[in-house]
XYZ file of C-alpha atoms in Angstrom:
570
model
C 140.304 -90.288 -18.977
C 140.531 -89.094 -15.388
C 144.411 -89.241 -13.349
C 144.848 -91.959 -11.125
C 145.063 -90.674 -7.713
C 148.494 -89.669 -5.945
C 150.375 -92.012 -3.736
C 150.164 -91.412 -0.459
C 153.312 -92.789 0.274
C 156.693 -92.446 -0.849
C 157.510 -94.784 -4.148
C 160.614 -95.976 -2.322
C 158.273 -97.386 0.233
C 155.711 -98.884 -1.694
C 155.792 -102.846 -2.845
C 154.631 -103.609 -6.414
C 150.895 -104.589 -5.210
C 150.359 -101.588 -3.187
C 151.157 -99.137 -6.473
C 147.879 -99.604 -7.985
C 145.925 -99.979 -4.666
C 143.282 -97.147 -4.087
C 144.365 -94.844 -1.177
C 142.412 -96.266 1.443
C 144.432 -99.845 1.330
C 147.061 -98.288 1.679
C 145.607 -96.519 4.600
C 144.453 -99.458 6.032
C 148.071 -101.170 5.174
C 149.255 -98.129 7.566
C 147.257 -99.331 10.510
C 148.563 -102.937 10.137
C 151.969 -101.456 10.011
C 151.676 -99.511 13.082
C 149.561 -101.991 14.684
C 152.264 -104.814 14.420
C 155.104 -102.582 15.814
C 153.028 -101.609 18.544
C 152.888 -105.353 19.809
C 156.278 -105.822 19.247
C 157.346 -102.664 21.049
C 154.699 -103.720 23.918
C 156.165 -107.650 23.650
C 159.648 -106.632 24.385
C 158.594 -103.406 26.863
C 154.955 -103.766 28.491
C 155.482 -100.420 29.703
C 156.652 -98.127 26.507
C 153.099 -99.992 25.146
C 151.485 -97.073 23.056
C 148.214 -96.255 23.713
C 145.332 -96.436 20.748
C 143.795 -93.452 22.230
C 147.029 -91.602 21.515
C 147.630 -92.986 18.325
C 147.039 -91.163 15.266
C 147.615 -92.148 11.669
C 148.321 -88.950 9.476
C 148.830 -90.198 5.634
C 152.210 -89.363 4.057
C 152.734 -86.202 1.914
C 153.739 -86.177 -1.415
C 157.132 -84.157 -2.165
C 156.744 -80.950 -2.030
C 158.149 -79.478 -5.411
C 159.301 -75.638 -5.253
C 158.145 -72.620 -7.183
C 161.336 -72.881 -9.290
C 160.843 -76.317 -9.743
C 163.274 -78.177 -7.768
C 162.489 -81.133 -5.169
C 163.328 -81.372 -1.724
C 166.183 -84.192 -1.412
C 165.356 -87.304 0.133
C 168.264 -87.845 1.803
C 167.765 -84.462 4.126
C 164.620 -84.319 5.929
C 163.069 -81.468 6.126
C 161.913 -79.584 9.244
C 157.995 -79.182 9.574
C 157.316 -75.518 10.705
C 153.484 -73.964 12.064
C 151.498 -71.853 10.169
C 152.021 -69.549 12.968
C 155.847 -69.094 12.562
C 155.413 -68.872 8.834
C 152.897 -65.715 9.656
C 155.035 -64.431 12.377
C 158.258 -64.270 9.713
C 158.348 -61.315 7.881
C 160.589 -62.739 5.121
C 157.225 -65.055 4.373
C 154.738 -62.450 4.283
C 153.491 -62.148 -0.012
C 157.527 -63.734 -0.606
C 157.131 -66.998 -3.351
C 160.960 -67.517 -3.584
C 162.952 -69.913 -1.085
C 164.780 -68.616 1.626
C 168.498 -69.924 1.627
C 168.840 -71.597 4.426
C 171.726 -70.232 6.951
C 174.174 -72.707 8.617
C 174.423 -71.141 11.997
C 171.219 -69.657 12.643
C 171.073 -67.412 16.218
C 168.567 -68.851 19.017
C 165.750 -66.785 19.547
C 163.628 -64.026 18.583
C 165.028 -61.391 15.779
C 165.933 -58.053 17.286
C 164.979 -54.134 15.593
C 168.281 -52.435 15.094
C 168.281 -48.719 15.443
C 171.188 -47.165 13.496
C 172.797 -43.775 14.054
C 174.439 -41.528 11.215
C 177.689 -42.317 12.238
C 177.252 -46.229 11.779
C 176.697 -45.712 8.001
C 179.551 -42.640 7.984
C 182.106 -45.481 9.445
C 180.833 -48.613 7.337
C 178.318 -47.829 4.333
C 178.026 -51.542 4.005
C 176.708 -51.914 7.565
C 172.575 -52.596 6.159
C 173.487 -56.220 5.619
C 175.715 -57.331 8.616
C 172.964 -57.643 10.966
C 172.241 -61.294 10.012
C 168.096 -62.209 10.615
C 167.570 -59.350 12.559
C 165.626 -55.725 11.067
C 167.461 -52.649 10.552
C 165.311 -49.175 10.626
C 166.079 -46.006 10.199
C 165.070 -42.656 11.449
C 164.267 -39.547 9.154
C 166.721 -37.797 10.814
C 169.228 -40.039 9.971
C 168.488 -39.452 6.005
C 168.762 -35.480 6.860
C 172.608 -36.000 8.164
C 173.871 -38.498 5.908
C 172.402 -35.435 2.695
C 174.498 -33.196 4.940
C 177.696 -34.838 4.952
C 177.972 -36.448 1.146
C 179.779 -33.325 -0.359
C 183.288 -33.522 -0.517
C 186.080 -36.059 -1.030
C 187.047 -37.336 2.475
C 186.850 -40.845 3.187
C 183.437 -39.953 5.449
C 181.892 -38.479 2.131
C 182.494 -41.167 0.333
C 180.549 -43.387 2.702
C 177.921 -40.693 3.032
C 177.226 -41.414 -0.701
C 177.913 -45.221 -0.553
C 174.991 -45.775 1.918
C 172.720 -43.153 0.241
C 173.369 -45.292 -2.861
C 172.245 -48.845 -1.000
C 169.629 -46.909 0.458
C 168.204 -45.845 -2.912
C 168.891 -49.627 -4.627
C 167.097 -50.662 -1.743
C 163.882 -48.305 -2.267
C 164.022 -48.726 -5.749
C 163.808 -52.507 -5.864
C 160.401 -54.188 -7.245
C 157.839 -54.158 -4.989
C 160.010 -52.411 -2.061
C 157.958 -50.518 0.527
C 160.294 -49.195 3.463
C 157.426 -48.384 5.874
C 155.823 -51.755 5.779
C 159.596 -53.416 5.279
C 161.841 -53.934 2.875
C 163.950 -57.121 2.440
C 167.659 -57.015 2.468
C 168.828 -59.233 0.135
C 166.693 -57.928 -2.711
C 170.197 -56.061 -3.865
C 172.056 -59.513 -3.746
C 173.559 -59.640 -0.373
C 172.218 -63.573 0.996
C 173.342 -63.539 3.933
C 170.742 -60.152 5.253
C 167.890 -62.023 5.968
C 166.160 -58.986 7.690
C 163.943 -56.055 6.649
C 164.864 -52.419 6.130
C 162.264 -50.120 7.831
C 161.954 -46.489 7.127
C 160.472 -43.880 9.439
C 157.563 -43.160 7.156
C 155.024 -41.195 9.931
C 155.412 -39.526 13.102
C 156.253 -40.463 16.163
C 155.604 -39.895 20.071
C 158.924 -38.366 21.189
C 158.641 -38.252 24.664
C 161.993 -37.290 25.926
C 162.683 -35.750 29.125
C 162.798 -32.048 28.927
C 166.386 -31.945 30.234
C 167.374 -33.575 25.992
C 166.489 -30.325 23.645
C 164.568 -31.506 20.919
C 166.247 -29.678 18.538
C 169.246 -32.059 18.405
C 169.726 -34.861 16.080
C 170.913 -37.251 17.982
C 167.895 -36.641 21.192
C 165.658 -37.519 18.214
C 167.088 -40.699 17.459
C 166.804 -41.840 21.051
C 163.233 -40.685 20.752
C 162.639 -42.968 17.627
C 164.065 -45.789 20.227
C 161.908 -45.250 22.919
C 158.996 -44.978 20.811
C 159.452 -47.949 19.139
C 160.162 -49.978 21.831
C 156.957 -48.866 23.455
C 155.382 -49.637 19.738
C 156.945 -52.992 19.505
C 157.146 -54.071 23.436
C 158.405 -56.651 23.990
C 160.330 -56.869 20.943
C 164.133 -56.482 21.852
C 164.613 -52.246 20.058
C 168.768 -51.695 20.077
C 170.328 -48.316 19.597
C 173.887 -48.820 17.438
C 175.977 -45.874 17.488
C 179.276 -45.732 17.583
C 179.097 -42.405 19.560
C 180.076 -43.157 23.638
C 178.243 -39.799 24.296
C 175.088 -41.286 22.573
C 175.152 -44.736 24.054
C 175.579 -43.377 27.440
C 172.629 -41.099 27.085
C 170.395 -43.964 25.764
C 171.792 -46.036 29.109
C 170.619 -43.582 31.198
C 166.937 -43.707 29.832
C 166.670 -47.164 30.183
C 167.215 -47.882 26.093
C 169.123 -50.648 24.959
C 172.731 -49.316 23.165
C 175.422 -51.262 21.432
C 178.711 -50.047 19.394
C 178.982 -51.590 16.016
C 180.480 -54.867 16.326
C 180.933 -55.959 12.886
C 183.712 -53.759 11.515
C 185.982 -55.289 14.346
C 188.536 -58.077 12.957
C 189.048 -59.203 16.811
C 187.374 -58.915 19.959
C 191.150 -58.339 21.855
C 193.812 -56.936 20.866
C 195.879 -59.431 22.223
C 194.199 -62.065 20.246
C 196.487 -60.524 17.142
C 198.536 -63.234 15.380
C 202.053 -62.888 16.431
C 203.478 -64.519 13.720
C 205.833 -66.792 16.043
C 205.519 -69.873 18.122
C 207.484 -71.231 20.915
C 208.256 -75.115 20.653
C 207.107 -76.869 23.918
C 210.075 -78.121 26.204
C 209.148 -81.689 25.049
C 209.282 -81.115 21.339
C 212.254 -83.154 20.145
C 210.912 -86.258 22.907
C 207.664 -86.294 21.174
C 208.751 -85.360 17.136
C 212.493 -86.214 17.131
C 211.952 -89.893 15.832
C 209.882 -88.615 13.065
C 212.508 -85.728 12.348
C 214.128 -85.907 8.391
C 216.583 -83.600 8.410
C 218.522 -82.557 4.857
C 221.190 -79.755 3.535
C 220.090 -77.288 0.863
C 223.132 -74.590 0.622
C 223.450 -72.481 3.554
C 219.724 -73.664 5.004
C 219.011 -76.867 6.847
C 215.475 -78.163 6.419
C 213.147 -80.486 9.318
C 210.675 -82.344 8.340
C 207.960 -83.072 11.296
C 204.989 -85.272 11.904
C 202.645 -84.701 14.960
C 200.501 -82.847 17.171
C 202.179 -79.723 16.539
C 201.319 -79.715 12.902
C 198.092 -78.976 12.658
C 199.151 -75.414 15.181
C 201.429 -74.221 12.248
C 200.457 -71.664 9.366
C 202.978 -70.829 6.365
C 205.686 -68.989 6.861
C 205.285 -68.942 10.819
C 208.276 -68.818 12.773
C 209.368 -71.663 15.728
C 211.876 -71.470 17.994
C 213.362 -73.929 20.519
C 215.012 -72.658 23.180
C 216.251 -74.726 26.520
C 218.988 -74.823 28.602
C 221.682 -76.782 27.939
C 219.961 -78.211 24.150
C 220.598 -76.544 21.252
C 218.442 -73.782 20.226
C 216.126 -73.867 17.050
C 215.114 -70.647 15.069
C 213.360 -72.053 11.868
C 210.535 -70.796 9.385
C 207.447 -72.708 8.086
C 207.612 -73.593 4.341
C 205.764 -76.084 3.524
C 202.397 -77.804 4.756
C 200.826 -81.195 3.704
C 198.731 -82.752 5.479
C 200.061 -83.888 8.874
C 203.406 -82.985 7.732
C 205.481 -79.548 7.420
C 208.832 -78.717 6.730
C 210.633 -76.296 8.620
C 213.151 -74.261 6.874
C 216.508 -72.442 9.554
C 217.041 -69.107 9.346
C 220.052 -66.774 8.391
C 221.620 -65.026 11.203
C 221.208 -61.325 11.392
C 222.532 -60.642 14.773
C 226.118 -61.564 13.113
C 227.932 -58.751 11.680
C 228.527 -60.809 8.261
C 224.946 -60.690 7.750
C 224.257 -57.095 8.248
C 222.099 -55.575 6.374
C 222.914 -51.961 5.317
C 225.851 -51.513 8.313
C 222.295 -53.049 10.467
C 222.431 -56.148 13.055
C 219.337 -57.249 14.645
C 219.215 -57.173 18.427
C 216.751 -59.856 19.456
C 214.893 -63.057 18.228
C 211.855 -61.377 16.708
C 214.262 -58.399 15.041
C 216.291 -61.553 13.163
C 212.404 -63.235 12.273
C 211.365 -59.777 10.352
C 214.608 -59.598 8.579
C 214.272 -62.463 7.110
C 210.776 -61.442 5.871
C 212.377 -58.509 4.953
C 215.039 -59.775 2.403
C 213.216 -63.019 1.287
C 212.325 -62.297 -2.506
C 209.553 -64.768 -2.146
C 207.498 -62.919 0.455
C 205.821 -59.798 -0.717
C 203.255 -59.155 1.920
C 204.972 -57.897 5.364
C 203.656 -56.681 8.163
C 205.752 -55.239 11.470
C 203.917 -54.508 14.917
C 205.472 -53.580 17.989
C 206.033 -50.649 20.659
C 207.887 -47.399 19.685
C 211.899 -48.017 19.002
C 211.156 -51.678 18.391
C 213.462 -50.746 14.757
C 210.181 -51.554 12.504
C 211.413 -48.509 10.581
C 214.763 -48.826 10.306
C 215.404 -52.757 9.424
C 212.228 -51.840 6.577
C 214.707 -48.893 5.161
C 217.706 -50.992 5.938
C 216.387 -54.037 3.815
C 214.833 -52.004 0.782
C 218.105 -50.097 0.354
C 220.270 -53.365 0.199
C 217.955 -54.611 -2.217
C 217.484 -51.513 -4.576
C 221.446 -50.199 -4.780
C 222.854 -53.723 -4.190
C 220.830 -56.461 -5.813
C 219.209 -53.952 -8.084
C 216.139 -56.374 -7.104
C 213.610 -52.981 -7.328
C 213.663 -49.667 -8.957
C 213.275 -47.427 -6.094
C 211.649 -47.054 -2.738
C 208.081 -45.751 -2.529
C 207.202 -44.305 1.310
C 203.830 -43.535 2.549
C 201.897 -43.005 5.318
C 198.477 -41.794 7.156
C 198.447 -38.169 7.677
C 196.961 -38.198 10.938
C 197.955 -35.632 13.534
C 198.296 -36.300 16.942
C 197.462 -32.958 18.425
C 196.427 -29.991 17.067
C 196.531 -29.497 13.020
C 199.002 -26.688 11.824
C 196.973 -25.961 9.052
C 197.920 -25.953 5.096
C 201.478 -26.825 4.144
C 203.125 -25.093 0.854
C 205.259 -26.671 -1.550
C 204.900 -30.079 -4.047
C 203.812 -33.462 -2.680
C 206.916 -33.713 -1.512
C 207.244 -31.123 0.589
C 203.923 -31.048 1.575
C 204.603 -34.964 3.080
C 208.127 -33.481 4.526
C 206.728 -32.778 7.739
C 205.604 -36.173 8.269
C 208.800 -37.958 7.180
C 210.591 -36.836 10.301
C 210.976 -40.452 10.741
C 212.430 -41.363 7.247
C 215.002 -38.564 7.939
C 216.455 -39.464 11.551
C 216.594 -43.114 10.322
C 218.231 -42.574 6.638
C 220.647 -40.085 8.985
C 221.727 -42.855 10.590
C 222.131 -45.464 7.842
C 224.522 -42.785 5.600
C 226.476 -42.603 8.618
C 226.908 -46.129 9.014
C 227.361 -46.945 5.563
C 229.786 -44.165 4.540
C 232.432 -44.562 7.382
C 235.469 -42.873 6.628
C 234.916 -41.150 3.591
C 234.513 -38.028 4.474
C 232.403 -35.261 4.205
C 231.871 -35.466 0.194
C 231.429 -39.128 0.271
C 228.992 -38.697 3.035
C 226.869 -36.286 0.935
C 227.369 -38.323 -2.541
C 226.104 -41.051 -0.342
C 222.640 -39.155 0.976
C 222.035 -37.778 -2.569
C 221.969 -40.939 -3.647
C 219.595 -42.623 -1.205
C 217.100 -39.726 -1.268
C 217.048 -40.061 -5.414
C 215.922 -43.806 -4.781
C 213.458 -42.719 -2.291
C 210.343 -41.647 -3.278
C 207.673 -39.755 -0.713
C 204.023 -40.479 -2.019
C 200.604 -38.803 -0.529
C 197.757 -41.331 0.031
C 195.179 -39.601 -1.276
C 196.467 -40.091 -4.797
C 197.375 -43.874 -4.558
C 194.574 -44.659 -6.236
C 194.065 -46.518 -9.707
C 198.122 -46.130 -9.745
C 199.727 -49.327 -10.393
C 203.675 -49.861 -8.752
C 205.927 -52.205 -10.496
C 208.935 -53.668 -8.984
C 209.032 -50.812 -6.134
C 209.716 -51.722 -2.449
C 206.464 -49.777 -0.946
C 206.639 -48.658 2.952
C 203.156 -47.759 4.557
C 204.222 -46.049 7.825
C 201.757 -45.796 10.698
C 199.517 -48.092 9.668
C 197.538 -48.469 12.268
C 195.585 -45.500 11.670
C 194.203 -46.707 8.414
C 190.807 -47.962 8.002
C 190.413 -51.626 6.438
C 189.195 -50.058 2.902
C 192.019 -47.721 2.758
C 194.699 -50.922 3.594
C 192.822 -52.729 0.874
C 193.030 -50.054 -1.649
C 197.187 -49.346 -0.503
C 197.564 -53.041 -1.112
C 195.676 -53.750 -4.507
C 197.970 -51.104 -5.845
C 201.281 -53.882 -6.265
C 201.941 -55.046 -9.463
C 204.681 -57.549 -10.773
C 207.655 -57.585 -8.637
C 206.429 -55.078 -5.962
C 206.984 -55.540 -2.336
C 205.061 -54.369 0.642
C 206.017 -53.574 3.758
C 203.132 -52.342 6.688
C 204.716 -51.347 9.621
C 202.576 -49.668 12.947
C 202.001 -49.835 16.908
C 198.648 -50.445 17.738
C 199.030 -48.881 21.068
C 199.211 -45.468 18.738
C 195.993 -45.265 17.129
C 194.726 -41.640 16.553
C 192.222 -42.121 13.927
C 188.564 -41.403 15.327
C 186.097 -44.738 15.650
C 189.290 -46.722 15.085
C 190.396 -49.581 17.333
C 192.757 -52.237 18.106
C 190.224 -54.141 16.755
C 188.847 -52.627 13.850
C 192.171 -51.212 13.013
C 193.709 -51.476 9.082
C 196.533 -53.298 10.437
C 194.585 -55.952 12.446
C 192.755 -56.298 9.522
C 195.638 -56.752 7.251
C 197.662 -59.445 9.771
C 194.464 -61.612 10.135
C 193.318 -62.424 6.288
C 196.723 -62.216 5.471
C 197.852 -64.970 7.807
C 198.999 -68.512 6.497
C 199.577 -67.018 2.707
C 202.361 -68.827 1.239
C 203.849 -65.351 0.083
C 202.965 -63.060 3.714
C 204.487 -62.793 6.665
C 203.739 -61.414 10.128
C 205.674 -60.617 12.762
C 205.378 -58.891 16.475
C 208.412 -57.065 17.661
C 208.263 -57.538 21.442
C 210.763 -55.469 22.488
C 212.277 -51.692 21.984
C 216.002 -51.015 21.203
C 215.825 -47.471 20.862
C 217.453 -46.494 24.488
C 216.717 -47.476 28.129
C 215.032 -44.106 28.354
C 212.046 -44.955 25.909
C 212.062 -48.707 26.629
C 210.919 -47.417 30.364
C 208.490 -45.214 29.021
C 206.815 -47.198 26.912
C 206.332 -49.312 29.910
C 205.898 -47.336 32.685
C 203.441 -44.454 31.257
């Protein structure tokens, strides 16, 4: 017995007497449809009338049910695309499975990305950050990334992580790198490009003034053949070489840095970790204000505009002439609510830490960070002789000899000169780190003097013996797989560390460990590094609004007059 034939209309949309009617009643029930709100459209506007020449009756599809076997939802319409753009996608060309669809989808057509060596040297992981658009990649590029994976720097092991993409990209099913490759064959969604592969020669037509010889003149030939292949496809150079964007510039070839390894566009778009309270604040908040005792801390509870501006542990301050100032901490946020927490007052010489007083507002905000058990993610930024260093040794050595709250002190940071290397060092790990420590030693100098006071010149060297056997000097290039338990850790200079190598110093705390990241990122000397891209920047932004992290910018130095000008004036 033959099928009935399909609906042409959605069952939600037909009555009970059309759902055994042959497909041309309901056709003709169409017309009568349309028909009837044409007069009514034309009976209530004469001149929005449609015209029967320009009507046109197109029967209803069917859902479409997927390959996998799952229906398109009623409830979200789907949008009708041209056989054209289907051809003209390369992700449709001889593909059966869905696409996932991408909430915010760029405007326009997809661009061919050119990438230098040094793009997949800096971030291995950078085939799959260029969204919808294609990603191909000269032979050249191959040849330099085979001459750079030997060895155990930090750009070796990239060499070998992109060679390793590279190959689980060939190697996929059906993958075919001169024709195109999809991206997110290895299971990253979000590429929705193609990887091409120079597979066949190409007219290099470079000016004779670029030697051929040289890698990089090749790439820019690649470019400028490509764009002359694909015109008027949109063919961008990424390098992160000046030199090599400059040169492409000058020969009229698009050139772009790599954008996606930077956290922020400014560097003054860092969060400080603070917030001033507007002038109005109590005017607009202080009917809403509960306000209770909990030992030495008074807590605020707040309601209003301000809320929603507020991340965990943030800082506020109210400060007006003639009104009592505020210094306070967030806590706690619910909702529309938060509670504000006051601080403990490290400018007064009760409260010093270590024989240390803080000077200023943000000094007495990262000493609280400092010595709060229940914050162990910190991170210090400010200008040189802003005391990052010494309230961080200050702190840990009140809480390993006095509270006993950690074993020992763990101190590390990136070995990156700022002039000229001196070479090979002699000596243990230790030693070898000595050199760098210069400024462990001026400021634990200065804390036995404080501390001992009178006691002479034995009590003064019981005193340093016993700091420096607390105080452990590590090497970075053997943090890892090591696991730290209840240690105060110190990672000096941070600035000059790449976002992997902050993530692997900070997935090394275990239970009861505390972490301190201190660094000015007006002193980076790391190559391809940034304000931007920079470890720390990295750190303070997904770090922000944890209930156990804190941030905070030190604004101003109190090392002398003399280096407070400096850092100023040159």
């Amino acid at each position: 017995m033959p099928l009935p034939p399909a609906p042409t209309q959605r069952a939600s949309r037909l009555n009970t007497k059309a759902l055994g009617a042959p497909p041309e009643e309901l056709e003709s029930q169409d017309m009568v449809q349309v028909e009837t709100k044409r007069s009514i459209t034309a009976s209530i506007n004469p001149t929005t009338a449609i015209e029967p020449s320009k009507l046109s009756i197109r029967p209803r599809k069917k859902e479409q049910e997927g390959d996998e076997g799952q229906t398109q939802s009623r409830n979200t319409p789907r949008p009708e695309k041209s056989k054209s753009e289907d051809s003209d996608n390369p992700l449709n060309r001889g593909s059966t499975q869905p696409v996932k669809p991408r909430s915010k989808r760029r405007v326009g057509p997809s661009k061919l990305f050119v990438l230098d060596t040094n793009v997949l040297m800096h971030d291995p992981m950078s085939l799959f950050r260029f969204e919808e658009h294609d990603v191909f990649l000269p032979m050249i590029v191959l040849e330099e990334l085979d001459g750079h994976k030997k060895g155990m720097t930090e750009v070796a092991r990239n060499a070998r992580q992109a060679s390793r993409s590279l190959d689980a990209l060939a190697s996929a099913q059906g993958a075919d790198l001169g024709k195109g490759s999809p991206l997110n064959t290895t299971g990253y969604t979000d590429a929705l490009g193609q990887l091409f592969f120079q597979t066949q020669a190409l007219d290099l037509s470079l000016p004779l003034a670029l030697p051929q010889g040289k890698a990089d003149n090749q790439i820019l030939g690649v470019v400028m053949a490509l764009g002359e292949l694909h015109a008027p496809r949109d063919v961008v150079l990424v390098s992160k070489d000046i030199n090599m964007r400059v040169k492409a510039r000058a020969l009229g070839l698009q050139a772009e840095d790599y954008q996606n390894d930077k956290t922020l566009e400014d560097g003054d778009l860092l969060y400080p970790g603070s917030l001033a309270l507007p002038a109005d604040f109590w005017i607009k908040h202080g009917k809403t204000v509960e306000s209770w005792q909990q030992g030495t801390n008074t807590f605020y509870r707040i309601t209003g505009p301000i809320v929603p501006s507020l991340l965990m542990n943030q800082f506020v301050y109210f400060e007006a002439a003639g009104e009592p100032s505020l210094y306070a901490r967030v806590t706690e946020i619910r909702g529309k609510t938060a509670v504000l927490r006051t601080l403990r007052d490290f400018t007064h010489q009760k409260n010093s830490v270590w024989g240390v007083t803080t000077r200023n507002r943000e000094q007495n905000f990262a000493m609280n960070l400092l010595t709060d058990p229940d914050v162990d993610f910190v991170t210090l930024a400010g200008t040189a002789g802003s005391g990052k260093t010494l309230m961080a040794l200050a702190a840990g050595l009140t809480q390993v000899l006095d509270d006993r709250r950690y074993t020992e002190i763990i101190m590390t940071r990136a070995t990156v000169s700022v002039g000229e290397d001196i070479g090979f060092l002699p000596g243990t790990e230790e030693e070898k780190m000595g050199p760098w420590m210069g400024a462990l030693d001026d400021n634990l100098e200065f804390l036995a003097k404080g501390d001992g006071g009178n006691s002479g010149e034995w009590g003064r060297a019981a005193t340093n013996e016993l700091i420096k056997s607390r105080i452990k000097i590590k090497s970075m290039n053997f943090m890892r797989g090591r696991t730290f338990m209840n240690k105060y850790v110190i990672i000096d200079e941070a600035q000059n560390l790449t976002p992997k190598q902050m993530k692997t110093l900070i997935t090394r705390a275990g239970p009861g460990t505390k972490i301190i990241c201190m660094g000015n990122l007006a002193q980076i000397d790391t190559p391809y590094l940034t304000e931007g891209s920079s470890g720390l920047t990295y750190a303070v932004d997904r770090f922000k609004g944890w209930a156990h992290g804190g941030h905070i910018t030190l604004a101003r130095g109190e090392r002398s007059r003399l280096a407070d000008f400096a850092s100023e004036a040159l």
